[in-house]
């Protein structure tokens, strides 16, 4: 404990409260500035409840999605609907989920003002926003054809509406649900929360999603945290970025893919990780670093990985 008296503890508590208040004001002021910027650019904000800054991770995904013509980070999830499921009730559950989850009513627009530290803003539509649901008879069409059609329609629509689409597919007696959604709207953790929400609403139970504004404030403030920036500058001091070495005489336009069947069972891998007190991801990264060290002929190598971006209690319960 660095606070040895009640007086010094109270100073820290008051300082924390003031910092929290400042972060709230920061988000409010940013929304005001973003609205002014978009209105100056004649962006239609009718029916928009909130204009919020996009997070750095969202901006990276959006830039890659747009740059790749929606080939990257615009994902399709296909679920088979069991015979006993009532499709009308299922659709109503999704409608209710959109009403209760602002992130499912969110789209994005580019920010032109260079004085604002954001490339994109989030536009959150009001709760009465209409769900993008369509029923399709596949009639001999492949699922890949449907994927391509949805991608082309999403490109044509652009970001004028939320990049979240639901398609109820019929293929003979089989019923499928296709969820097409931009990765900027969800992560792996939120998928489980989303499915739980749909199940709860399908059963007729009420479900209210907590606000994620405090989490967004935390992310935005953390992204511009000078102490964090100085830490990483010091930690990575002397690190020299290098490109993965090319094989001599190889054709850079040629794609080569190979694979080796691992004889070690997953249960053995998990047991080993438990005995060493590490996760399978850590083991995988260690193997990858050994490969990098071999190719780069360096013993001291560094690589990055995207970890769970939910470092607050509120974030663990947010679908965003």
Coordinates of C-alpha atoms in Angstrom, one line a residue:
X1 CA 0.0 0.0 0.0
X2 CA 1.4 3.4 -1.0
X3 CA -1.2 5.3 1.0
X4 CA -0.3 5.0 4.7
X5 CA -3.0 7.3 6.1
X6 CA -6.7 7.7 5.8
X7 CA -6.1 11.2 4.5
X8 CA -3.9 10.0 1.7
X9 CA -6.3 7.2 0.8
X10 CA -9.2 9.8 0.5
X11 CA -7.0 11.9 -1.8
X12 CA -6.6 8.8 -4.1
X13 CA -10.3 8.0 -4.0
X14 CA -11.2 11.6 -4.9
X15 CA -8.6 11.6 -7.7
X16 CA -10.1 8.4 -9.1
X17 CA -13.6 9.9 -9.1
X18 CA -12.4 13.0 -10.8
X19 CA -10.6 10.9 -13.4
X20 CA -13.8 8.9 -14.0
X21 CA -15.8 12.1 -14.3
X22 CA -13.2 13.5 -16.8
X23 CA -13.5 10.3 -18.9
X24 CA -17.3 10.7 -19.0
X25 CA -17.0 14.3 -20.1
X26 CA -14.5 13.2 -22.7
X27 CA -16.9 10.8 -24.3
X28 CA -19.7 13.4 -24.3
X29 CA -17.4 16.0 -25.8
X30 CA -16.2 13.6 -28.4
X31 CA -19.8 12.8 -29.4
X32 CA -20.5 16.5 -29.7
X33 CA -17.4 17.0 -31.8
X34 CA -18.2 14.0 -34.0
X35 CA -21.7 15.1 -34.6
X36 CA -20.5 18.6 -35.6
X37 CA -18.0 17.1 -38.0
X38 CA -20.5 14.7 -39.7
X39 CA -23.2 17.4 -39.9
X40 CA -20.6 19.7 -41.7
X41 CA -20.1 16.8 -44.1
X42 CA -23.8 16.5 -44.7
X43 CA -24.1 13.1 -43.2
X44 CA -27.7 12.2 -42.5
X45 CA -28.0 11.6 -38.7
X46 CA -31.8 11.2 -38.6
X47 CA -32.8 8.3 -36.5
X48 CA -29.3 8.1 -34.9
X49 CA -29.3 7.9 -31.1
X50 CA -25.5 8.2 -30.5
X51 CA -22.4 9.1 -32.5
X52 CA -19.5 7.5 -30.8
X53 CA -15.8 7.1 -31.6
X54 CA -14.7 3.7 -33.0
X55 CA -12.0 1.8 -31.1
X56 CA -8.6 1.3 -32.6
X57 CA -9.4 -2.4 -33.2
X58 CA -12.6 -1.6 -34.9
X59 CA -10.9 0.9 -37.2
X60 CA -8.3 -1.6 -38.2
X61 CA -11.0 -4.2 -39.0
X62 CA -13.1 -1.7 -40.9
X63 CA -10.1 -0.5 -43.0
X64 CA -9.2 -4.1 -43.9
X65 CA -12.8 -5.1 -44.6
X66 CA -13.4 -2.2 -47.0
X67 CA -10.0 -2.5 -48.6
X68 CA -10.5 -6.2 -49.3
X69 CA -14.1 -5.7 -50.7
X70 CA -15.5 -7.4 -47.7
X71 CA -13.4 -10.5 -48.2
X72 CA -11.9 -10.0 -44.8
X73 CA -13.6 -9.3 -41.5
X74 CA -17.1 -9.7 -43.0
X75 CA -18.1 -13.1 -41.7
X76 CA -20.8 -15.6 -42.3
X77 CA -22.1 -18.0 -39.7
X78 CA -24.5 -20.8 -40.8
X79 CA -26.7 -22.5 -38.2
X80 CA -29.0 -25.4 -38.8
X81 CA -32.5 -24.9 -37.3
X82 CA -33.9 -28.0 -35.7
X83 CA -37.5 -29.1 -36.8
X84 CA -39.1 -28.2 -33.4
X85 CA -37.9 -24.5 -33.6
X86 CA -40.7 -22.0 -34.3
X87 CA -39.3 -19.7 -37.0
X88 CA -41.6 -16.8 -36.2
X89 CA -40.6 -16.9 -32.5
X90 CA -37.0 -17.1 -33.6
X91 CA -37.3 -14.1 -35.8
X92 CA -39.1 -12.1 -33.0
X93 CA -36.2 -13.0 -30.7
X94 CA -33.8 -11.5 -33.1
X95 CA -36.0 -8.4 -33.5
X96 CA -36.0 -8.0 -29.7
X97 CA -32.3 -8.6 -29.5
X98 CA -31.7 -5.7 -32.0
X99 CA -34.0 -3.5 -29.8
X100 CA -32.0 -4.4 -26.7
X101 CA -28.5 -4.4 -28.1
X102 CA -27.3 -1.1 -29.6
X103 CA -24.2 -2.7 -31.2
X104 CA -26.6 -4.7 -33.5
X105 CA -28.0 -1.3 -34.6
X106 CA -24.6 0.2 -35.2
X107 CA -22.9 1.2 -38.5
X108 CA -19.8 3.3 -39.2
X109 CA -18.8 6.3 -41.2
X110 CA -15.5 7.9 -41.9
X111 CA -14.4 11.0 -40.1
X112 CA -12.9 13.7 -42.2
X113 CA -11.8 16.2 -39.5
X114 CA -8.0 15.7 -39.0
X115 CA -8.2 17.3 -35.6
X116 CA -10.2 14.3 -34.3
X117 CA -8.1 11.3 -33.4
X118 CA -10.5 8.8 -35.1
X119 CA -10.8 7.6 -38.7
X120 CA -14.3 6.2 -38.1
X121 CA -17.3 7.0 -36.0
X122 CA -20.0 4.6 -34.8
X123 CA -23.6 5.5 -35.7
X124 CA -26.1 3.9 -33.3
X125 CA -29.6 3.8 -34.7
X126 CA -32.7 4.1 -32.5
X127 CA -34.3 1.0 -31.0
X128 CA -37.1 0.9 -33.6
X129 CA -34.5 0.2 -36.3
X130 CA -35.8 -2.5 -38.7
X131 CA -34.1 -5.9 -38.6
X132 CA -32.5 -6.9 -41.9
X133 CA -34.2 -10.3 -42.3
X134 CA -35.0 -12.1 -45.6
X135 CA -36.2 -15.6 -46.4
X136 CA -34.5 -17.4 -49.3
X137 CA -35.3 -20.6 -51.1
X138 CA -31.9 -22.0 -52.1
X139 CA -33.5 -24.1 -54.9
X140 CA -30.3 -25.9 -55.8
X141 CA -28.0 -22.9 -55.1
X142 CA -24.8 -23.6 -53.0
X143 CA -24.2 -21.9 -49.8
X144 CA -21.1 -20.3 -51.4
X145 CA -23.4 -18.6 -53.9
X146 CA -25.4 -17.2 -51.0
X147 CA -22.2 -16.0 -49.3
X148 CA -21.2 -14.2 -52.5
X149 CA -24.6 -12.6 -52.9
X150 CA -24.6 -11.3 -49.4
X151 CA -21.1 -9.9 -49.7
X152 CA -22.0 -8.1 -53.0
X153 CA -25.2 -6.7 -51.4
X154 CA -23.2 -5.5 -48.4
X155 CA -20.7 -3.8 -50.7
X156 CA -23.5 -2.1 -52.6
X157 CA -25.2 -1.0 -49.4
X158 CA -21.8 0.2 -48.0
X159 CA -22.0 1.4 -44.4
X160 CA -25.3 3.3 -44.9
X161 CA -26.9 0.6 -42.7
X162 CA -25.6 -1.7 -40.0
X163 CA -23.4 -4.5 -41.5
X164 CA -25.6 -7.2 -39.8
X165 CA -27.9 -9.3 -42.0
X166 CA -30.0 -12.4 -41.3
X167 CA -31.1 -14.8 -43.9
X168 CA -33.5 -17.7 -43.3
X169 CA -32.6 -20.4 -45.9
X170 CA -34.7 -23.3 -47.1
X171 CA -33.1 -26.3 -48.8
X172 CA -35.7 -29.0 -49.1
X173 CA -36.6 -30.1 -45.6
X174 CA -33.5 -28.5 -44.2
X175 CA -33.7 -25.0 -42.6
X176 CA -30.7 -22.8 -42.1
X177 CA -30.0 -19.4 -40.6
X178 CA -27.2 -17.4 -42.1
X179 CA -25.8 -14.6 -40.0
X180 CA -23.6 -12.2 -42.0
X181 CA -21.9 -9.6 -39.8
X182 CA -18.9 -7.3 -39.8
X183 CA -16.2 -8.4 -37.3
X184 CA -16.1 -4.8 -36.0
X185 CA -19.4 -5.5 -34.3
X186 CA -18.4 -8.5 -32.3
X187 CA -15.7 -10.7 -30.9
X188 CA -15.4 -14.4 -29.9
X189 CA -16.5 -13.7 -26.4
X190 CA -19.7 -11.8 -27.5
X191 CA -20.9 -14.7 -29.7
X192 CA -21.7 -16.8 -26.6
X193 CA -23.5 -13.8 -25.0
X194 CA -25.4 -13.2 -28.2
X195 CA -26.6 -16.8 -28.5
X196 CA -27.6 -16.8 -24.8
X197 CA -29.6 -13.6 -25.4
X198 CA -31.5 -15.1 -28.4
X199 CA -32.3 -18.3 -26.4
X200 CA -33.6 -16.2 -23.5
X201 CA -35.8 -14.0 -25.7
X202 CA -37.0 -17.0 -27.7
X203 CA -38.3 -18.5 -24.4
X204 CA -40.3 -15.3 -23.8
X205 CA -38.1 -14.0 -21.0
X206 CA -37.0 -10.4 -20.8
X207 CA -33.4 -9.4 -21.3
X208 CA -31.8 -6.0 -21.0
X209 CA -28.3 -5.4 -22.1
X210 CA -26.2 -3.2 -19.9
X211 CA -24.7 0.0 -21.3
X212 CA -21.2 -0.3 -22.8
X213 CA -20.4 3.4 -22.7
X214 CA -18.2 3.1 -19.6
X215 CA -16.3 0.3 -21.3
X216 CA -15.9 2.4 -24.5
X217 CA -14.6 5.3 -22.3
X218 CA -12.0 3.0 -20.8
X219 CA -10.8 1.7 -24.2
X220 CA -10.6 5.2 -25.7
X221 CA -8.7 6.6 -22.7
X222 CA -6.4 3.6 -22.6
X223 CA -5.6 4.0 -26.3
X224 CA -4.3 7.5 -25.6
X225 CA -2.7 6.7 -22.3
X226 CA 0.8 8.3 -22.3
X227 CA 2.0 6.0 -19.5
X228 CA 1.1 2.9 -21.5
X229 CA 2.7 4.4 -24.6
X230 CA 5.9 5.1 -22.6
X231 CA 5.9 1.6 -21.1
X232 CA 5.8 -0.1 -24.5
X233 CA 8.4 2.2 -26.0
X234 CA 10.7 1.2 -23.2
X235 CA 9.8 -2.5 -23.3
X236 CA 10.4 -2.7 -27.1
X237 CA 13.4 -0.4 -27.2
X238 CA 16.0 -1.8 -29.5
X239 CA 13.6 -4.2 -31.3
X240 CA 14.2 -4.1 -35.1
X241 CA 11.3 -5.0 -37.3
X242 CA 12.1 -7.5 -40.1
X243 CA 10.2 -9.2 -42.9
X244 CA 9.7 -13.0 -43.0
X245 CA 12.6 -14.2 -45.3
X246 CA 11.7 -15.3 -48.8
X247 CA 12.9 -18.6 -50.1
X248 CA 15.7 -18.0 -52.7
X249 CA 14.4 -18.4 -56.3
X250 CA 10.8 -18.6 -55.2
X251 CA 7.9 -17.0 -57.1
X252 CA 6.3 -14.4 -54.8
X253 CA 3.0 -14.8 -56.7
X254 CA 2.8 -18.5 -56.1
X255 CA 0.9 -19.7 -53.1
X256 CA 2.2 -22.9 -51.4
X257 CA 0.2 -24.7 -48.8
X258 CA 1.3 -27.8 -46.9
X259 CA 0.4 -29.6 -43.8
X260 CA 1.6 -32.3 -41.4
X261 CA -0.7 -34.5 -39.3
X262 CA 0.3 -34.2 -35.7
X263 CA 0.5 -37.5 -33.9
X264 CA 0.2 -36.0 -30.5
X265 CA -3.4 -36.1 -29.2
X266 CA -5.1 -32.9 -28.0
X267 CA -5.6 -34.5 -24.6
X268 CA -1.8 -35.0 -24.2
X269 CA -1.2 -31.4 -25.2
X270 CA -3.7 -30.1 -22.6
X271 CA -2.2 -32.4 -19.9
X272 CA 1.2 -31.0 -20.7
X273 CA 0.0 -27.4 -20.6
X274 CA -1.6 -28.1 -17.2
X275 CA 1.6 -29.6 -15.8
X276 CA 3.5 -26.6 -17.0
X277 CA 1.0 -24.0 -15.8
X278 CA 0.5 -22.6 -19.3
X279 CA -2.3 -22.3 -21.9
X280 CA -2.4 -24.1 -25.2
X281 CA -2.2 -20.6 -26.9
X282 CA 1.1 -20.0 -25.0
X283 CA 2.4 -23.4 -26.2
X284 CA 1.4 -22.5 -29.8
X285 CA 3.1 -19.2 -29.6
X286 CA 6.3 -20.8 -28.2
X287 CA 6.3 -23.2 -31.2
X288 CA 5.8 -20.3 -33.6
X289 CA 8.7 -18.3 -32.0
X290 CA 11.0 -21.3 -32.4
X291 CA 10.1 -21.4 -36.1
X292 CA 10.7 -17.7 -36.4
X293 CA 14.1 -18.0 -34.6
X294 CA 15.1 -20.7 -37.1
X295 CA 14.1 -18.7 -40.2
X296 CA 15.5 -15.4 -38.9
X297 CA 18.6 -17.0 -37.4
X298 CA 18.1 -15.0 -34.2
X299 CA 17.7 -16.3 -30.7
X300 CA 15.9 -13.1 -29.5
X301 CA 12.7 -12.8 -31.4
X302 CA 9.4 -10.9 -30.7
X303 CA 6.0 -11.4 -32.1
X304 CA 2.6 -10.0 -31.4
X305 CA -0.8 -11.6 -30.8
X306 CA -4.3 -10.2 -30.2
X307 CA -5.5 -11.2 -26.8
X308 CA -8.9 -10.7 -25.1
X309 CA -9.7 -7.0 -25.2
X310 CA -12.0 -7.2 -22.2
X311 CA -10.0 -6.0 -19.2
X312 CA -12.8 -4.6 -17.1
X313 CA -15.7 -6.3 -15.3
X314 CA -18.3 -4.4 -17.4
X315 CA -16.6 -5.6 -20.6
X316 CA -17.2 -9.2 -19.7
X317 CA -20.9 -8.7 -19.9
X318 CA -21.0 -6.6 -23.0
X319 CA -22.0 -8.0 -26.4
X320 CA -19.8 -5.4 -28.0

